[in-house]
Coordinates of C-alpha atoms and ligand atoms in Angstrom, one line a residue:
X21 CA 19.2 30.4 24.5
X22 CA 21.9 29.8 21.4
X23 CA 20.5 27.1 19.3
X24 CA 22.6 25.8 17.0
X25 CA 20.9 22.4 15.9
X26 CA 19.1 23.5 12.3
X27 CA 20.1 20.3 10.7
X28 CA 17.9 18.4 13.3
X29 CA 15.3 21.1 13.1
X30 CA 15.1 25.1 12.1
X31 CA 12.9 27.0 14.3
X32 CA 9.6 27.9 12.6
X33 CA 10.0 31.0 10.5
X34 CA 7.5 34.0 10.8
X35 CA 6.3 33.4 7.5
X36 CA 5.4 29.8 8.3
X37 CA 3.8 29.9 11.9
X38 CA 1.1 32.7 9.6
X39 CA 0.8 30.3 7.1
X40 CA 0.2 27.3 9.9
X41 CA -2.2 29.9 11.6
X42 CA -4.1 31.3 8.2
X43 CA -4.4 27.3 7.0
X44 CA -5.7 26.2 10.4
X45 CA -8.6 28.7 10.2
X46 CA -10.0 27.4 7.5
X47 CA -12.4 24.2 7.8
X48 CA -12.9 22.5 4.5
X49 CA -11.0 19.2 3.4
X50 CA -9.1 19.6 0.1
X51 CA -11.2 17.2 -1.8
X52 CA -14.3 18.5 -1.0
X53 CA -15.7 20.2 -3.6
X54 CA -17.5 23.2 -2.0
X55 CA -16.1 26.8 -1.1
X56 CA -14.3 25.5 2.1
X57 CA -12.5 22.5 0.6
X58 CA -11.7 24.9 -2.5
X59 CA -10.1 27.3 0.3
X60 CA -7.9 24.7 1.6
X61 CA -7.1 23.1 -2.0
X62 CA -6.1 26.5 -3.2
X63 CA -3.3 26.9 -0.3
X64 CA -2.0 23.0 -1.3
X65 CA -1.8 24.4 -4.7
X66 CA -0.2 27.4 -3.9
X67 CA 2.8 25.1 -1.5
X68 CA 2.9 22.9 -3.8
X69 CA 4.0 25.4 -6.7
X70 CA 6.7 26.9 -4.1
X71 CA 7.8 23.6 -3.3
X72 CA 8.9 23.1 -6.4
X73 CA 10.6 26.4 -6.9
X74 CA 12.8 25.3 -4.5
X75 CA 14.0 22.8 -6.5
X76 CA 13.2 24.0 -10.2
X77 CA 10.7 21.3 -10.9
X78 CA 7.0 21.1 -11.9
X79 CA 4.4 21.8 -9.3
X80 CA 2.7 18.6 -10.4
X81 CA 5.9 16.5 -9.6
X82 CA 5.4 17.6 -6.0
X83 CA 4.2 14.7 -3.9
X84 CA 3.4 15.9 -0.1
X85 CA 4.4 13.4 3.0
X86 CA 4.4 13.4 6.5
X87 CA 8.2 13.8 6.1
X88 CA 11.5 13.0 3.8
X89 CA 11.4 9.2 6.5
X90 CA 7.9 8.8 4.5
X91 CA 8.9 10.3 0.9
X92 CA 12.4 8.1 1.1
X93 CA 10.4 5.1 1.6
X94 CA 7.8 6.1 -0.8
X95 CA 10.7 6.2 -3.3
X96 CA 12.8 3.6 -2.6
X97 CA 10.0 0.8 -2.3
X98 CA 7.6 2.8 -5.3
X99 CA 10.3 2.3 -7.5
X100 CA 11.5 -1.1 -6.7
X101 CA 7.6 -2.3 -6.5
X102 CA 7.0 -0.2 -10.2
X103 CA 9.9 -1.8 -11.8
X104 CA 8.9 -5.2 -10.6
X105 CA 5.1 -4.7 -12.2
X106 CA 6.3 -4.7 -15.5
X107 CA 9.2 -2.3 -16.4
X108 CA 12.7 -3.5 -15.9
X109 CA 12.9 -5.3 -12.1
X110 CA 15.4 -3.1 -10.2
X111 CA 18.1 -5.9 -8.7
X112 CA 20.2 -3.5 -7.0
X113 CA 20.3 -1.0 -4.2
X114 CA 23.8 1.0 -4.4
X115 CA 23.6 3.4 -1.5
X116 CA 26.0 5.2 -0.4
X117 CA 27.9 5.1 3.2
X118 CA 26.5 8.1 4.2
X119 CA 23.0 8.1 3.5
X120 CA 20.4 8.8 6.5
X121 CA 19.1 6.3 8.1
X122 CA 15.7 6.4 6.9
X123 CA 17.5 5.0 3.3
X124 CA 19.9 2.8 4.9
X125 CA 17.6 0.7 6.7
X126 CA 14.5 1.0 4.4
X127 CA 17.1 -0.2 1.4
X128 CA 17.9 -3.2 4.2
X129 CA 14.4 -4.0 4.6
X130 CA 13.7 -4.0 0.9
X131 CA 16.7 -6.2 0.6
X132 CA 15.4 -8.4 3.1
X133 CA 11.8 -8.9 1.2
X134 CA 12.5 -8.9 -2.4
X135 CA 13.5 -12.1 -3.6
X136 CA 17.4 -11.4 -5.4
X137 CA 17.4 -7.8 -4.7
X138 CA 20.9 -6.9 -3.8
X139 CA 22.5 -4.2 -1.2
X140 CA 25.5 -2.6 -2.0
X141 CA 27.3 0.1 0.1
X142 CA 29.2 2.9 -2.2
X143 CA 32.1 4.2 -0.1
X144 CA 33.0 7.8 0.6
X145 CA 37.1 9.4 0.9
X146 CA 38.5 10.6 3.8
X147 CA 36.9 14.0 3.0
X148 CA 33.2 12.4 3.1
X149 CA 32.5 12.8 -0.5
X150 CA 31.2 9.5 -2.3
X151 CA 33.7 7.9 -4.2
X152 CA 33.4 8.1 -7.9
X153 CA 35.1 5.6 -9.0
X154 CA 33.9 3.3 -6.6
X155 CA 30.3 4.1 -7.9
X156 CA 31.4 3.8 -11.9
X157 CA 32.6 0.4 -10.8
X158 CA 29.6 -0.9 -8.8
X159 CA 27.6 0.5 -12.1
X160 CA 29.2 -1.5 -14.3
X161 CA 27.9 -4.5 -12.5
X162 CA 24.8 -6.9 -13.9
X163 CA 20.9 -6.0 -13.3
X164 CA 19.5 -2.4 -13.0
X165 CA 20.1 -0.2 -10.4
X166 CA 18.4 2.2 -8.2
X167 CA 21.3 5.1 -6.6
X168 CA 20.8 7.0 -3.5
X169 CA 23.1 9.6 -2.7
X170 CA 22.3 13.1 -0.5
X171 CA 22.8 16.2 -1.9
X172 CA 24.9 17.2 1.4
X173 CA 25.3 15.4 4.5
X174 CA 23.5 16.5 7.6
X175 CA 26.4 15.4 10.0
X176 CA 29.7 17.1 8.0
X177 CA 27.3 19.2 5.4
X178 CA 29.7 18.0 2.8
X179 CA 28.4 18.3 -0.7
X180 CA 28.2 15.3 -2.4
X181 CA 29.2 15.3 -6.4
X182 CA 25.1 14.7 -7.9
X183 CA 25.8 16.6 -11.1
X184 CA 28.5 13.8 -11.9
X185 CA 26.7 11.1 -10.5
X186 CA 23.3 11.8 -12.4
X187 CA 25.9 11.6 -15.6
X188 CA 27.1 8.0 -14.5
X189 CA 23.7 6.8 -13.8
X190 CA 22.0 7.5 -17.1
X191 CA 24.6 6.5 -18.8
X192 CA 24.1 2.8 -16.9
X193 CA 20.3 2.8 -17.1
X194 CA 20.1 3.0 -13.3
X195 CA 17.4 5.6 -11.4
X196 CA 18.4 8.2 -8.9
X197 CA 17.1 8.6 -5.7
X198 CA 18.4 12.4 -3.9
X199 CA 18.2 13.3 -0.3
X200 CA 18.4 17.1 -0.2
X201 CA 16.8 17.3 3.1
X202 CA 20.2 19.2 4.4
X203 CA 20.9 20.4 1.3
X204 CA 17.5 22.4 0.4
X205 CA 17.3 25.9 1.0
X206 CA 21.4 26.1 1.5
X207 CA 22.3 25.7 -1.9
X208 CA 21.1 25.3 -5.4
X209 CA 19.1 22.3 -6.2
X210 CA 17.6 21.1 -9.6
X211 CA 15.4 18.0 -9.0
X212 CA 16.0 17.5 -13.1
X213 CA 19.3 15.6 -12.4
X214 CA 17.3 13.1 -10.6
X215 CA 14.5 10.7 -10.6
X216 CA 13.0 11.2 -6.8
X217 CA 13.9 13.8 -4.9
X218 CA 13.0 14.1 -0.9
X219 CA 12.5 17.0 1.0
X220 CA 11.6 17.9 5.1
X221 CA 10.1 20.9 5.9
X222 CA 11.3 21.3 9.5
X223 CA 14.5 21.1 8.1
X224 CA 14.2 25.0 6.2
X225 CA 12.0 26.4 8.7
X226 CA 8.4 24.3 8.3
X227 CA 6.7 22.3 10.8
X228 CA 7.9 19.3 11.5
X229 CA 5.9 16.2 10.3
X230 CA 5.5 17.1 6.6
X231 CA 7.8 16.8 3.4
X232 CA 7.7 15.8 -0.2
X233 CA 9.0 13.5 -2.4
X234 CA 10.0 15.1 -6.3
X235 CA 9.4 12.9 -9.3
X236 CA 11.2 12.6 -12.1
X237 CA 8.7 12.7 -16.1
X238 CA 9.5 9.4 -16.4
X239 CA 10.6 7.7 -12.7
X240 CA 8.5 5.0 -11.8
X241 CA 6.4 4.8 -8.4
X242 CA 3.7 2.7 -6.7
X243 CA 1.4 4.1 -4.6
X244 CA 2.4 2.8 -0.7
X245 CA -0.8 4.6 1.2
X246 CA -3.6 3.5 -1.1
X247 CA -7.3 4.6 0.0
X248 CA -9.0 8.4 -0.8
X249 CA -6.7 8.5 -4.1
X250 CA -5.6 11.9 -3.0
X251 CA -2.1 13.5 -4.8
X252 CA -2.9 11.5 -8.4
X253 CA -3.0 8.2 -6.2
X254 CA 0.3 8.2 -5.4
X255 CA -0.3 9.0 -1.4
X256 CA -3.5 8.7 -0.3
X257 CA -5.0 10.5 2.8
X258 CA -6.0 14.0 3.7
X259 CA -3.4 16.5 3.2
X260 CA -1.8 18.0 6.5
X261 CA -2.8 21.3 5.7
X262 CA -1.4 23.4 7.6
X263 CA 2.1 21.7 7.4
X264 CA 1.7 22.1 4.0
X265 CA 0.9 26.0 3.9
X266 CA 3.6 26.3 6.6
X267 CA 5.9 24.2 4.2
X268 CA 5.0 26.3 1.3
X269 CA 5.8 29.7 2.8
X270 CA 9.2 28.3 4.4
X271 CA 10.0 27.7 0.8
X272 CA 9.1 30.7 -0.5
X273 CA 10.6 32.5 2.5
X274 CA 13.7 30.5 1.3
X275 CA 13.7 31.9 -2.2
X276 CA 12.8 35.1 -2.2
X277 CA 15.8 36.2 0.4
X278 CA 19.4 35.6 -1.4
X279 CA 21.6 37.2 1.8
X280 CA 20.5 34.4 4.0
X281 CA 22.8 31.5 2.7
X282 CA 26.0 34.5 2.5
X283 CA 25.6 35.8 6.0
X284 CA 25.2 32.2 7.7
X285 CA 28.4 31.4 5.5
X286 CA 30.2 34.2 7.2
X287 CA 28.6 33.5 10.7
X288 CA 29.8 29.7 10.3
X289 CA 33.2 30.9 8.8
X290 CA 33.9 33.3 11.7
X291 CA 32.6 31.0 14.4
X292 CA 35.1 28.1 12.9
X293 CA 38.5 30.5 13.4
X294 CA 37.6 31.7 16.0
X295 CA 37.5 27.9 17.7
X296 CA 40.7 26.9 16.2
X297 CA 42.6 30.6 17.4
X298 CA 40.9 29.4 21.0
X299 CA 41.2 26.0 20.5
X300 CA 44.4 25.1 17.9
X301 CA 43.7 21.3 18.7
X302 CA 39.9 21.1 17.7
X303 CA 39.5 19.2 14.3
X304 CA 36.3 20.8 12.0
X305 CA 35.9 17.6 10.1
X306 CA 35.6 17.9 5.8
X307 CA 37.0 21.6 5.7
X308 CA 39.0 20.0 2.9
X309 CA 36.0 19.3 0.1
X310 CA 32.9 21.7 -0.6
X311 CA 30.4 22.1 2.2
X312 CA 27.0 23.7 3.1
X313 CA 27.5 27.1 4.3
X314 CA 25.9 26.1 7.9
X315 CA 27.5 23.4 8.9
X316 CA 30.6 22.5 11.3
X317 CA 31.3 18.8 12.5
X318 CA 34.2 19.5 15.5
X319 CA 35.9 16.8 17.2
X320 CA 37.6 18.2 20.7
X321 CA 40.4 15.1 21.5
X322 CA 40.1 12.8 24.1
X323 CA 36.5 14.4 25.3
X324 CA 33.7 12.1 24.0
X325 CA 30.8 14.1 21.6
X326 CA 27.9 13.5 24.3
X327 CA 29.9 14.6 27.3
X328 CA 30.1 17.9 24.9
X329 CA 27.1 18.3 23.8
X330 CA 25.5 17.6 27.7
X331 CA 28.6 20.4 28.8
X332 CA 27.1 22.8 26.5
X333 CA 23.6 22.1 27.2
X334 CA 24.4 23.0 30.7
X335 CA 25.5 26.6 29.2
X336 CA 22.3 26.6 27.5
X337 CA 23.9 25.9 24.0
X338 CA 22.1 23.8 21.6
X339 CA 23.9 21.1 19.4
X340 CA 23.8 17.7 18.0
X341 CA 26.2 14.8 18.9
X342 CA 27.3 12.8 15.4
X343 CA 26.3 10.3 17.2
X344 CA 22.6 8.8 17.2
X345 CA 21.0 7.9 20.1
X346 CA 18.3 5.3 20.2
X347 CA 16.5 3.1 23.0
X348 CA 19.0 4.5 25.2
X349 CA 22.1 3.5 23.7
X350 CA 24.2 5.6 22.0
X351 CA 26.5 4.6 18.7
X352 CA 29.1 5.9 17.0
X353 CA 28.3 7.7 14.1
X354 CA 27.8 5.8 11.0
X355 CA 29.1 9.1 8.7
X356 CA 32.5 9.6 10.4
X357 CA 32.8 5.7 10.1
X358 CA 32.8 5.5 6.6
X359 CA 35.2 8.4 6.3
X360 CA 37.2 6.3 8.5
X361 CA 37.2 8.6 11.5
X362 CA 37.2 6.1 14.6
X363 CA 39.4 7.8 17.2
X364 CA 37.6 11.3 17.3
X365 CA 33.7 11.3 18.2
X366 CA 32.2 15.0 16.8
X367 CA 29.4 17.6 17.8
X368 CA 27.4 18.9 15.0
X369 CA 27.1 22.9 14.9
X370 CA 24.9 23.9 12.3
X371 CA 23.2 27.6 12.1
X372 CA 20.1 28.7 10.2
X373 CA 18.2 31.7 9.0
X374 CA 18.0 33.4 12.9
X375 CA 21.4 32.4 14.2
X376 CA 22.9 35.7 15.2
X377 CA 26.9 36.4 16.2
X378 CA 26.0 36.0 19.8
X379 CA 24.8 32.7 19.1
X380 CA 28.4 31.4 17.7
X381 CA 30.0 33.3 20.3
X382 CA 28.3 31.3 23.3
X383 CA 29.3 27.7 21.4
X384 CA 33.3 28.5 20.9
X385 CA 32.7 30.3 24.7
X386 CA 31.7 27.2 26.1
X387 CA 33.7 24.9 24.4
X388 CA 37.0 26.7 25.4
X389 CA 35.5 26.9 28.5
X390 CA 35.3 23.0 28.6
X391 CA 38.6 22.4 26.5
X392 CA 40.3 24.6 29.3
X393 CA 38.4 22.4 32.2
X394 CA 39.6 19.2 30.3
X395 CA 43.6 20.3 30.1
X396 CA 43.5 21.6 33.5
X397 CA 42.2 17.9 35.0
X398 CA 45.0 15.9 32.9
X399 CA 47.4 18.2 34.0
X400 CA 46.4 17.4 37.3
Ligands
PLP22 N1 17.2 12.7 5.5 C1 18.0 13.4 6.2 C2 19.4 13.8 5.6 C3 17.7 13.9 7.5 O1 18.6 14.6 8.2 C4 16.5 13.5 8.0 C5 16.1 14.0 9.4 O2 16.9 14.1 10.3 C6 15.6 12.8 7.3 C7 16.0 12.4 6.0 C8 14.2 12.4 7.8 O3 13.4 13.5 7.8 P1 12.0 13.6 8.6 O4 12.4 14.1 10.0 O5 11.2 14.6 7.9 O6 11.4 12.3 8.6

């Protein structure tokens, strides 16, 4: 069955499901001092130190999660909660439009709680890239601030500007909080621009349930899972083991193969003109501005994202909807939103490290075949 969803989740990579396998045969806790906890603390070692390959930092800068939802909260609220113990009090939250919800709403909730904490929105352009100038300004502004901005979106995979926006934010004092959840493993990261960095395993090819926040020499953090003391004290509790090795050797997996990102750019390329010879009216959102090589967000008009992504489900084609669907109700997609898209509702296509030709193929197949099903009715 064509699955085209890696943004949500890659299928587990070989090298992962042997790392899951060798981990889970082991019995011996990390801390424990004696061969079997030395077994298992070698192989968190070992991930750790490809963890941070990934994104040319230090291995002891690695903190593991139980995903990038945990390590951007861990970030967010261990660097407002540090700066309020006695360096200087973060008052602002300037997040941009098109962060993932696990920022948006965890910057809410700490603006909610934190007596004169303030949340400000930094807009994107049409094209989905955060706007720079709108970001100098809001930097200019009184009290320190904490940024978040992805690396690249996981709805458009546009590529945001961090280099730049590293530059503007030491030159104002404020810290630096970088999603590269959809980024990682796609294209060239260095956690060094940054003072946290978040990361999801499932995302490159992992097990889902384990990630890792990055951080910076000198970012501050508070612990928000006190108790064993494990990781330095900065996230207590046993380490998932096995999502860690499995983590580790997607990362690895990652680096040590440079013709993945080129031939998923050439699948994704070919796949997108071969839509728009098929289909001249479908609109591949951010083709303007620099995006991940995996990633297409198509809007079909007049045929709402869900309807598509149930038509191609029925073909036995796996996407994503940019729309998020919670308790049952589904809304529009805060991304396209903000880049002011409100007439079009888009399907996420995104391809990975096993996503063959066939597998492109049987998308734009079924989409024509629903695009042609669609015409034929209003001609009716
Ligand atoms: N950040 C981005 C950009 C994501 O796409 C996701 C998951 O969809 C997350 C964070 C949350 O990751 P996790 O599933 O590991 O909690």
């Amino acid at each position: 069955m064509p699955y085209c969803d890696h943004n949500a989740t890659a299928p587990l990579r070989p090298e992962a499901r042997e790392a899951v396998a060798r981990a889970l045969a082991l019995t011996g806790n990390p801390s424990s001092v004696h061969a079997g906890g030395r077994a298992a603390r070698a192989l968190v070692e070992e991930a750790r130190q490809a963890v941070a390959d990934l994104v040319q930092a230090k291995s002891d800068s690695v903190i593991f999660t139980s995903g990038a939802t945990e390590a951007n909260a861990l970030a967010l609220w261990g660097a407002v909660e540090a700066a309020m113990d006695g360096g200087k009090p973060i008052t602002r939250l300037l997040v941009s439009a098109i962060e993932h919800k696990s920022v948006l709403k965890t910057a809410e909730a700490i603006a909610g709680h934190v007596t004169d904490m303030r949340l400000e929105i930094v807009p994107v352009t049409a094209g989905g890239v955060v706007d720079i100038d709108a970001l100098a300004g809001l930097l200019q502004g009184e009290g320190r601030a904490l940024v978040a901005v992805m690396a690249a979106n996981n709805e458009t995979g546009v590529v945001q500007p961090i280099t730049e926006i590293s530059r503007l934010c030491r030159e104002a004092g404020a810290l630096l909080l970088v999603d590269a959840v959809t980024a990682a493993g796609r294209m060239s990261l260095d956690a060094g621009v940054c003072d946290y960095l978040t990361l999801s395993g499932h995302k490159l090819g992992a097990p889902q349930g384990v990630g890792a926040l990055i951080i910076g020499d000198a970012a501050p953090l508070v612990a928000q899972l006190v108790g064993g003391g494990q990781q330095k004290g900065l996230r207590a509790g046993t380490e998932n083991l096995s999502g860690i090795a499995g983590f580790g050797a997607a990362a690895k997996a990652v680096l040590s193969n440079d013709e993945e990102c080129p031939r998923v750019a050439a699948l994704r390329d070919g796949f997108e003109r071969a839509l728009k010879e098929a289909v001249p009216d479908a609109v591949i959102l951010g083709m303007s501005v620099s995006r991940l090589p995996n990633t297409s967000n198509i809007a079909l008009p007049e045929i709402a994202a869900e309807n598509v992504v149930i038509a191609l489900d029925l073909d036995g084609v796996m996407v994503s909807s940019g729309s998020s669907c919670s308790s049952g109700k589904i809304s529009p997609s805060h991304v396209l939103a903000a880049m002011g898209v409100n007439d079009l509702s888009s399907i996420r296509v995104s391809f990975g490290w096993n996503s063959s030709k066939d597998d492109a193929d049987a998308v734009v197949a079924s989409l024509v075949k629903l695009w042609q099903r669609a015409r034929s009715r209003a001609a009716a």
